[in-house]
Structures are given as C-alpha cells and as structure tokens.
GROMACS .gro file of N, CA and C in nm:
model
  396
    1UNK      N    1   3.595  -3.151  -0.750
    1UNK     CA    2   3.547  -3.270  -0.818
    1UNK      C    3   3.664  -3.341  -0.884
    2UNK      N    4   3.661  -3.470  -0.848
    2UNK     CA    5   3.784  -3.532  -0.930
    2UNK      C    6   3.700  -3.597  -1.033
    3UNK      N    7   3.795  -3.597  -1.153
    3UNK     CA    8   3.749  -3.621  -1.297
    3UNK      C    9   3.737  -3.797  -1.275
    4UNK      N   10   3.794  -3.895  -1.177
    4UNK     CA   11   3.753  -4.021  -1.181
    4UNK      C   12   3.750  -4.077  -1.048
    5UNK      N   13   3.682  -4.165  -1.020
    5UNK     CA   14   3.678  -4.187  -0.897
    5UNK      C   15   3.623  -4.342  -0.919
    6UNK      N   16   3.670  -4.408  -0.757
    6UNK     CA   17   3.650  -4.553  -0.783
    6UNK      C   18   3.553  -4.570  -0.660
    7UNK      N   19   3.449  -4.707  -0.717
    7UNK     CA   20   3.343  -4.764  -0.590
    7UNK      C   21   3.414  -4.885  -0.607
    8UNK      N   22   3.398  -4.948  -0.503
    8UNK     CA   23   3.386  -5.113  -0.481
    8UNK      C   24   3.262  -5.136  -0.421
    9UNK      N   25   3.251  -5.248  -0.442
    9UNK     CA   26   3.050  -5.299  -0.379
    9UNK      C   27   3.138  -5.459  -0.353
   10UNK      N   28   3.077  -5.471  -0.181
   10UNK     CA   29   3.050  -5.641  -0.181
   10UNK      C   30   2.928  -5.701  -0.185
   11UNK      N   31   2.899  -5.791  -0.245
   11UNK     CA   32   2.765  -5.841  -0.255
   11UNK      C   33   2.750  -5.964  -0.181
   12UNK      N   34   2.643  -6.030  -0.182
   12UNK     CA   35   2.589  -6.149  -0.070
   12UNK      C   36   2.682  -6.237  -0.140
   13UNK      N   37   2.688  -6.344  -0.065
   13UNK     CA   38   2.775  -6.503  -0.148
   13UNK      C   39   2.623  -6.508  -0.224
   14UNK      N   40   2.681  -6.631  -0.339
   14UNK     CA   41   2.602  -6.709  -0.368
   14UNK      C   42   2.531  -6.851  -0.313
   15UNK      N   43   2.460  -6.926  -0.357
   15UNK     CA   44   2.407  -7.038  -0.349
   15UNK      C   45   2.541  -7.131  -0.319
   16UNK      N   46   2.659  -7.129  -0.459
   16UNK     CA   47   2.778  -7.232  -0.440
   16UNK      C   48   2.840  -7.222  -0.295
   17UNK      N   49   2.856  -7.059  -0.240
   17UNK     CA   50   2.956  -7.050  -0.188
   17UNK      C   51   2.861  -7.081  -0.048
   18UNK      N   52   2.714  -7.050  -0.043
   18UNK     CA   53   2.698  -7.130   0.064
   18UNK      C   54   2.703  -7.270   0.121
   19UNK      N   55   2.662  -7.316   0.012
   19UNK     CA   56   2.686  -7.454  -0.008
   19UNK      C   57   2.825  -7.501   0.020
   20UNK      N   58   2.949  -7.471   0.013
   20UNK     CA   59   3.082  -7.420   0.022
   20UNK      C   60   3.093  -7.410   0.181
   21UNK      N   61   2.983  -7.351   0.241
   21UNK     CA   62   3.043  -7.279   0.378
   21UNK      C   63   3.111  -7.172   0.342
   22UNK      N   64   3.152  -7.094   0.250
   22UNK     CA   65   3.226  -7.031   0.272
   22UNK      C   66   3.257  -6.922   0.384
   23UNK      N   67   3.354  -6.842   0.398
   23UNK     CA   68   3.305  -6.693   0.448
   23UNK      C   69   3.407  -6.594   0.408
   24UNK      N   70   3.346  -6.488   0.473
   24UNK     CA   71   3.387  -6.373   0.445
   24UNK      C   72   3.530  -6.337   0.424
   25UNK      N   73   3.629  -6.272   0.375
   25UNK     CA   74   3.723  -6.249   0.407
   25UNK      C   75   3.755  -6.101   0.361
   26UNK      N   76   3.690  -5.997   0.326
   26UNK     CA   77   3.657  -5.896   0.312
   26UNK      C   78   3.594  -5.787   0.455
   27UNK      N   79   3.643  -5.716   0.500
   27UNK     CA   80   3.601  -5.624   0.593
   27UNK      C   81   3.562  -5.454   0.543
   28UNK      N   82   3.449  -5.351   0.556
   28UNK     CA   83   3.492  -5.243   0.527
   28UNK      C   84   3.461  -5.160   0.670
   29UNK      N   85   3.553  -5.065   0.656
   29UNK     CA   86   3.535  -4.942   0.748
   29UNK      C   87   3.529  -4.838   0.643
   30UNK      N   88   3.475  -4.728   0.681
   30UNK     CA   89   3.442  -4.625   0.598
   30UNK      C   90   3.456  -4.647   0.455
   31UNK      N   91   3.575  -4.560   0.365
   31UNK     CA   92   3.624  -4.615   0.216
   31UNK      C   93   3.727  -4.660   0.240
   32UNK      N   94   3.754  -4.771   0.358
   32UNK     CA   95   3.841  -4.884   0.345
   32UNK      C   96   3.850  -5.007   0.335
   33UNK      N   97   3.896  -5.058   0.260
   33UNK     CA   98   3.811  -5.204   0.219
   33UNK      C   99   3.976  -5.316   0.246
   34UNK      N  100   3.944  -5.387   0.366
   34UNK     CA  101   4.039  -5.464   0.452
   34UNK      C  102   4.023  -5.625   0.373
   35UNK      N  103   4.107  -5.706   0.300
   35UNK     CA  104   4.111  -5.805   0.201
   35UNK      C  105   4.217  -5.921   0.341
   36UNK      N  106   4.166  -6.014   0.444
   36UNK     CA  107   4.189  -6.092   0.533
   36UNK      C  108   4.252  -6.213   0.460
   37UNK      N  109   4.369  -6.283   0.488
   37UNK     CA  110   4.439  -6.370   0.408
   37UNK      C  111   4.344  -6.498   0.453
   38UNK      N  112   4.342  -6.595   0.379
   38UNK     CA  113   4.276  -6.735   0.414
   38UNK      C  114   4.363  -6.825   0.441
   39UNK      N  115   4.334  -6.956   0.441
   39UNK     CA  116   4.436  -7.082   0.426
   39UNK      C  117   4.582  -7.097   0.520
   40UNK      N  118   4.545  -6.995   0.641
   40UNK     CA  119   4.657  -7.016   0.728
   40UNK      C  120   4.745  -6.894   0.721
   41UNK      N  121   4.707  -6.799   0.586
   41UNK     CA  122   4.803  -6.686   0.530
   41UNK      C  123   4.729  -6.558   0.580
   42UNK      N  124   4.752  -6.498   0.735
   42UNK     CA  125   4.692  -6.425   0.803
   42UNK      C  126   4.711  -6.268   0.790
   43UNK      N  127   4.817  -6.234   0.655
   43UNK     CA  128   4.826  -6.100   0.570
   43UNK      C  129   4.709  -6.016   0.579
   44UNK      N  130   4.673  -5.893   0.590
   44UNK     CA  131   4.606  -5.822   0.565
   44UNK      C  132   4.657  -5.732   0.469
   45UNK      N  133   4.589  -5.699   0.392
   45UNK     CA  134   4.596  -5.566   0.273
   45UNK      C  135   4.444  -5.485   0.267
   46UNK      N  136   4.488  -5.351   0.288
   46UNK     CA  137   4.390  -5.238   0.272
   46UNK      C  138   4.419  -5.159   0.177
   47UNK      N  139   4.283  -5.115   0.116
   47UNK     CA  140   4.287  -5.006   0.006
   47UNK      C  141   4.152  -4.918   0.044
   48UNK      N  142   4.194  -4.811  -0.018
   48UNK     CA  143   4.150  -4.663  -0.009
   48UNK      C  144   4.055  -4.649  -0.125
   49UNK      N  145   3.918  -4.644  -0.152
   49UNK     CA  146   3.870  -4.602  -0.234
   49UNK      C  147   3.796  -4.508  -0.223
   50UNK      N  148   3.728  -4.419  -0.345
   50UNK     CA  149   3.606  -4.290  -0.281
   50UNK      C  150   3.494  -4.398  -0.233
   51UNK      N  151   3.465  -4.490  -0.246
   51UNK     CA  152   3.342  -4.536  -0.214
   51UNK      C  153   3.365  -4.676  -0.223
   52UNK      N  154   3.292  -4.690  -0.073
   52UNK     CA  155   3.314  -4.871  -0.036
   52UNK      C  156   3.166  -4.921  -0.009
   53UNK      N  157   3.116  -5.022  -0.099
   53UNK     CA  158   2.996  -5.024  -0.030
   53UNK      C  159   2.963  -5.139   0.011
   54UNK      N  160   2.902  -5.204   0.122
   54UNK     CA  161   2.867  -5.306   0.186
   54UNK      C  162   2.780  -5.393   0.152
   55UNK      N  163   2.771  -5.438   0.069
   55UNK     CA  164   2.634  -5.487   0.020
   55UNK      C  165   2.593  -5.660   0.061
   56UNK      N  166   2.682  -5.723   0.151
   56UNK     CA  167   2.699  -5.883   0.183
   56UNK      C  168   2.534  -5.925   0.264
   57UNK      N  169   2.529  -5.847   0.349
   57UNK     CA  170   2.411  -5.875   0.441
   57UNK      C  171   2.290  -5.758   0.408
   58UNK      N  172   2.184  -5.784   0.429
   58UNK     CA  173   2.057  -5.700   0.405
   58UNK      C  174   2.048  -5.613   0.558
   59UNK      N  175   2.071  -5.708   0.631
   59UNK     CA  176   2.029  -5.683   0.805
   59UNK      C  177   2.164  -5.606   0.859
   60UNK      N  178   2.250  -5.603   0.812
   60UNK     CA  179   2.405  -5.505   0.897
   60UNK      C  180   2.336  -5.355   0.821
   61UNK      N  181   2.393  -5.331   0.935
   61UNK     CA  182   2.356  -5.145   0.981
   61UNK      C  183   2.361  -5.065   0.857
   62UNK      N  184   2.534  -5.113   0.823
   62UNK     CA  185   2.620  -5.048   0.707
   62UNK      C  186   2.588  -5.091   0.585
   63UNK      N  187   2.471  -5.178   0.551
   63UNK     CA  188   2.432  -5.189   0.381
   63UNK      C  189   2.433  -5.124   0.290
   64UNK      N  190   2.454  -5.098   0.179
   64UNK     CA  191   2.465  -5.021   0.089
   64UNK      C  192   2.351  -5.073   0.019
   65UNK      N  193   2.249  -5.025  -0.027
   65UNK     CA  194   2.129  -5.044  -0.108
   65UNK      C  195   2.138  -5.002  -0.224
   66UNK      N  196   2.060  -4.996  -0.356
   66UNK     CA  197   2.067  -4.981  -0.466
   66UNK      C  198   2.043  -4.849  -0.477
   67UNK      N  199   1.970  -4.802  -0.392
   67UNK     CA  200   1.908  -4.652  -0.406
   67UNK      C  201   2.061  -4.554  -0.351
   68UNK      N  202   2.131  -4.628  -0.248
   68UNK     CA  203   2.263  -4.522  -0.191
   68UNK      C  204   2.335  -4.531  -0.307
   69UNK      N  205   2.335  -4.650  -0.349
   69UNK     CA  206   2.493  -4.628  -0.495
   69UNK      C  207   2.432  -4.555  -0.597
   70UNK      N  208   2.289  -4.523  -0.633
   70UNK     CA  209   2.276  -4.463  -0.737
   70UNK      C  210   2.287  -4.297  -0.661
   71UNK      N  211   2.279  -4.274  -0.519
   71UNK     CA  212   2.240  -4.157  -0.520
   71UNK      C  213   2.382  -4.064  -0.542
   72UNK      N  214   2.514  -4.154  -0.461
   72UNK     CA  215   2.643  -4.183  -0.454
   72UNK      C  216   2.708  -4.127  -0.577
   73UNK      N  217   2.647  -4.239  -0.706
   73UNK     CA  218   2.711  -4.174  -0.786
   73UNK      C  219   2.606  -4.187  -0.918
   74UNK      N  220   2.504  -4.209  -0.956
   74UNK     CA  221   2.433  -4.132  -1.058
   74UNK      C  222   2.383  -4.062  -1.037
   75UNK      N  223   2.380  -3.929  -0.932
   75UNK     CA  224   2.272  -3.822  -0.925
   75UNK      C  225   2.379  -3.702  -0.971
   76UNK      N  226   2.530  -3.733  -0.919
   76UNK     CA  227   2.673  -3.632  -0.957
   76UNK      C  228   2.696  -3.658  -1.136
   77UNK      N  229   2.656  -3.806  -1.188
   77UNK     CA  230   2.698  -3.815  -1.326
   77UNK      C  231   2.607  -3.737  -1.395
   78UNK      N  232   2.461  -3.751  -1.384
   78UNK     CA  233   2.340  -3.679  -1.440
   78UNK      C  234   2.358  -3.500  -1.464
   79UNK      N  235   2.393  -3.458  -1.354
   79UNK     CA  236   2.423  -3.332  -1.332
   79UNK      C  237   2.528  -3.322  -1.409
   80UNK      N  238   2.625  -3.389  -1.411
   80UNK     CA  239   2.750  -3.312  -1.431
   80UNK      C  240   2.701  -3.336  -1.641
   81UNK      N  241   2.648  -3.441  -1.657
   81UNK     CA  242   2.578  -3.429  -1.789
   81UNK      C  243   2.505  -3.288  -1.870
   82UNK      N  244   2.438  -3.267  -1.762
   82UNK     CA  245   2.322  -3.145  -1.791
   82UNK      C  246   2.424  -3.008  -1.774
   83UNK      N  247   2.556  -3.018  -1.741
   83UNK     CA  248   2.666  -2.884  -1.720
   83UNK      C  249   2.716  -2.916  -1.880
   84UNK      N  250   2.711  -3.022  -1.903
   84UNK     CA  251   2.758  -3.023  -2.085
   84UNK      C  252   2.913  -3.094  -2.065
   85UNK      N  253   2.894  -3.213  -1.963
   85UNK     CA  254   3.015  -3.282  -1.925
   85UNK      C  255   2.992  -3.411  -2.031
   86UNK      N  256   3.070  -3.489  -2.078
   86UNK     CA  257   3.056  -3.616  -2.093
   86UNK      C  258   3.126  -3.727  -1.974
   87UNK      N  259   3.030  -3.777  -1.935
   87UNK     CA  260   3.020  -3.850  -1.784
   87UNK      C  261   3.047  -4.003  -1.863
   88UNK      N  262   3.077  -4.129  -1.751
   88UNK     CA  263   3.079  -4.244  -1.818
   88UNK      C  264   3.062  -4.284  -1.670
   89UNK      N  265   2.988  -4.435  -1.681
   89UNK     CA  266   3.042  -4.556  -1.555
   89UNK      C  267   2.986  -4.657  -1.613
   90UNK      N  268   3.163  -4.737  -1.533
   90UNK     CA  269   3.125  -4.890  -1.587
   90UNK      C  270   3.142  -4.961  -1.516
   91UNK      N  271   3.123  -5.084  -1.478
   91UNK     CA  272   3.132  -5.204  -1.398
   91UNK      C  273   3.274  -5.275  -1.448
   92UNK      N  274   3.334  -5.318  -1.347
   92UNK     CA  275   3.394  -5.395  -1.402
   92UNK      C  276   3.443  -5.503  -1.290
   93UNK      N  277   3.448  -5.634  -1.331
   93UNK     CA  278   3.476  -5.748  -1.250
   93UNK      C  279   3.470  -5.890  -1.307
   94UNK      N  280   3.502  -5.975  -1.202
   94UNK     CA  281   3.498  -6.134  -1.318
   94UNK      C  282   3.300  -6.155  -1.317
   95UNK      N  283   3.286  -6.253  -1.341
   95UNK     CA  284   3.169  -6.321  -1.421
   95UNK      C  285   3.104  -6.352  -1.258
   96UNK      N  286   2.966  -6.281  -1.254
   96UNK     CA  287   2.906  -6.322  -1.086
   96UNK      C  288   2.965  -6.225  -0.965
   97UNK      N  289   3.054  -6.142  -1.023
   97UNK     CA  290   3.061  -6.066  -0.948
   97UNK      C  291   2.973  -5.900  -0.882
   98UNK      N  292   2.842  -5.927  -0.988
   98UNK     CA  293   2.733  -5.851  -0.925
   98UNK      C  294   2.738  -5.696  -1.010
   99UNK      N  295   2.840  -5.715  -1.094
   99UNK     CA  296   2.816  -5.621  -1.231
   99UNK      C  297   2.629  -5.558  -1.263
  100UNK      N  298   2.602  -5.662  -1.325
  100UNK     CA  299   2.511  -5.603  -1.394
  100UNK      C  300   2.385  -5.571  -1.288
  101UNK      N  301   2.407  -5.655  -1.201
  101UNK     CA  302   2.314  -5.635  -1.039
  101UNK      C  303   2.328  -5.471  -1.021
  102UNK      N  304   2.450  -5.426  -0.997
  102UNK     CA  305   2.462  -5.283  -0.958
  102UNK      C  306   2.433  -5.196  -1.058
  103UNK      N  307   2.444  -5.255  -1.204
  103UNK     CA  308   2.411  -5.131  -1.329
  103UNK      C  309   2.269  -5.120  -1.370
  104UNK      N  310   2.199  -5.273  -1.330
  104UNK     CA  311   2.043  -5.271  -1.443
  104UNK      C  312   1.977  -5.296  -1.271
  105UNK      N  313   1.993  -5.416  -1.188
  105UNK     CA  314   1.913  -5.445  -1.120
  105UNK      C  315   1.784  -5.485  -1.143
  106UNK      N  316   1.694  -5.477  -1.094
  106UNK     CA  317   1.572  -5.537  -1.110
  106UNK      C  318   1.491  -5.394  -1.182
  107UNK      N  319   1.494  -5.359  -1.275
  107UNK     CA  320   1.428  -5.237  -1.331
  107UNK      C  321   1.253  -5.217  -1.304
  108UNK      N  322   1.169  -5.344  -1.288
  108UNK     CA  323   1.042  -5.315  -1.267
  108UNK      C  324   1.007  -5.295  -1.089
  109UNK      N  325   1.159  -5.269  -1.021
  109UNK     CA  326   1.121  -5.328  -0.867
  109UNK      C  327   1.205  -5.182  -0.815
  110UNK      N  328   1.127  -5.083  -0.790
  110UNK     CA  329   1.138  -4.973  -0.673
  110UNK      C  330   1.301  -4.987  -0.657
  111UNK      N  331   1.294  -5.084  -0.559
  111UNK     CA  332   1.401  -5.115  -0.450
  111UNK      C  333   1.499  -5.186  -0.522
  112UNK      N  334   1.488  -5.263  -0.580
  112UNK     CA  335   1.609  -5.341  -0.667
  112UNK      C  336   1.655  -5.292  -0.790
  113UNK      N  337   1.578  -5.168  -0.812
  113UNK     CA  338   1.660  -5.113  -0.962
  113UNK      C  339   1.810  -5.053  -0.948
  114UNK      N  340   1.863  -5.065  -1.045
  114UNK     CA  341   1.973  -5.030  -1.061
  114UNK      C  342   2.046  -4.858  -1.106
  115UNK      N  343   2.162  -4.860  -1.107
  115UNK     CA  344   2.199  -4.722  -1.146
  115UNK      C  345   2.132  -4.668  -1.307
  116UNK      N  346   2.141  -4.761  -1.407
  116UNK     CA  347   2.089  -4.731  -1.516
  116UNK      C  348   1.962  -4.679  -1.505
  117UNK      N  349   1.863  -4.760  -1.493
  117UNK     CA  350   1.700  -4.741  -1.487
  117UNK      C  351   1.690  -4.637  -1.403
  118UNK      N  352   1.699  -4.595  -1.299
  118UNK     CA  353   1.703  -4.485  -1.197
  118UNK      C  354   1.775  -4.341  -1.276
  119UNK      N  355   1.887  -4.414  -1.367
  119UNK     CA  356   1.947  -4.271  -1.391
  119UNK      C  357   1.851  -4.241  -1.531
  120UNK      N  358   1.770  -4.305  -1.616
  120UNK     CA  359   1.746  -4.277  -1.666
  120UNK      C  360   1.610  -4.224  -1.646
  121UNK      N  361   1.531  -4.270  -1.548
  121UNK     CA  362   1.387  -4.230  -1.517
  121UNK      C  363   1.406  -4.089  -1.438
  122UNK      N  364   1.534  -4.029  -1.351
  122UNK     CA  365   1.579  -3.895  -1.356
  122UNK      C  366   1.567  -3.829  -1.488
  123UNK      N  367   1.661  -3.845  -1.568
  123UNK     CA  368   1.685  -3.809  -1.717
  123UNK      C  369   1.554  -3.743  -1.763
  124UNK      N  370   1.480  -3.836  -1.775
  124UNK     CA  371   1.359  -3.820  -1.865
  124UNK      C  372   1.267  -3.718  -1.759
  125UNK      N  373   1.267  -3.725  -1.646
  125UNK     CA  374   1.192  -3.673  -1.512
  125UNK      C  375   1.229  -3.462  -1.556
  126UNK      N  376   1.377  -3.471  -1.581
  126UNK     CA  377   1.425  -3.364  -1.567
  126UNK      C  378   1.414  -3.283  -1.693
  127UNK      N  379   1.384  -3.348  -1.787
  127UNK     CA  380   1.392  -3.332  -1.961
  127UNK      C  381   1.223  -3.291  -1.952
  128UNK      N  382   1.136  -3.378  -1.925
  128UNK     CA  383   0.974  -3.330  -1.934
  128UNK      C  384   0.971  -3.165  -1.810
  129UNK      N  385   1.048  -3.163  -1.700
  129UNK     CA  386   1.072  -3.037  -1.644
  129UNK      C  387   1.091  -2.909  -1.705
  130UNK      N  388   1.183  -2.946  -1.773
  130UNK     CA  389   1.275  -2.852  -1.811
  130UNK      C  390   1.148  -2.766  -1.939
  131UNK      N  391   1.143  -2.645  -1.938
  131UNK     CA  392   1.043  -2.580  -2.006
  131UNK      C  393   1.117  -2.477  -2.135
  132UNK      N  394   1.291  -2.497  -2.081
  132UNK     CA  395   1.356  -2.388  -2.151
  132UNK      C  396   1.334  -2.486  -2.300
   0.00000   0.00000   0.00000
C-alpha cells in the first residue's frame, strides 16, 4: 500500500466549450493520461498516475462512473480508517473542473452520488453492523 496516491478524472466539456466547438486534447490509456498540443504545437506529454479516469463521454467503453471512483478509492480509505489509519482525499483543480462533481455528486441519485455520500452511507452501514 502506498501511503499516497494520485487519480485524475476527465469530465464532459461544458455548455461554453460546446458552444466553443471545442475538443478534446486529452487521451487515456490505462493510468496514462496523453495531454495533445493545440494551436499548431503538436508536442505530446504523458504522465503516469495510479488512477486515470475517463469520464468525457457516457457512451465510450472506458467511462469511469461515480460508483468505479468511489469503489477505486473510497472503499481502500474506509477500511484503512476502521485499521485505526487516518485516511484523507481531496480534490483539487481550477473552478469547473468537476471537483465537487467527483466528491458530493448528486447525493439523492443512486448513480450520480459522489465519493462522500457513498463513503459515508458505507460508514454508517458498517457502524449499525458492527455488534462489537
């Protein structure tokens, strides 16, 4: 177990950037996440992370859903809690970059909840279990 470990998540464009046309310039293969130069500047740069997740399209094969990133990595933080670890995760990115999407998500919605609400409805799941 390594004591820290990094995810990246891509998420859908927005409204602007469709509006924009934009596209993609982000690729992943496994935990490699391929950053494609724009504007004529045809550079590639790759990085290595524990966890790359796909999150741009609903319909590609390789999506990463809310339920894989929590299983990914709040089902290892929970546990490693209940061993008498102090665990942490945080988001971090600019403004719209899908932060709080991946931490809270849609909390009243199955499918769109996030790592928090999920890790905590474990929590409490495992705490009413627990008889010791």
């Amino acid at each position: 177990m390594s004591s820290v470990k990094v995810a990246v998540r891509v998420r859908p464009f927005n409204s602007r950037e469709i509006a924009n046309n934009a596209k993609p310039i982000i690729s992943m293969t496994g935990n490699t996440t391929t950053i494609v130069g724009g504007g004529g500047n045809e550079r590639t740069h790759s990085f290595n992370f524990d966890y790359s997740y796909w999150s741009f399209n609903k319909d590609d094969s390789h999506f990463a859903s809310q339920k894989q990133v929590y299983d990914d990595l709040g089902v290892e933080m929970l546990e490693h809690s209940f061993e008498g670890y102090n665990v942490c995760i945080f988001a971090y990115g600019q403004t719209g970059s899908g932060k709080s999407y991946t931490m809270m998500g849609k909390p009243n919605d199955e499918q769109e909840m996030g790592i928090i609400p999920r890790l905590c409805n474990h929590l409490f799941q495992r705490v009413h279990e627990n008889t010791d």
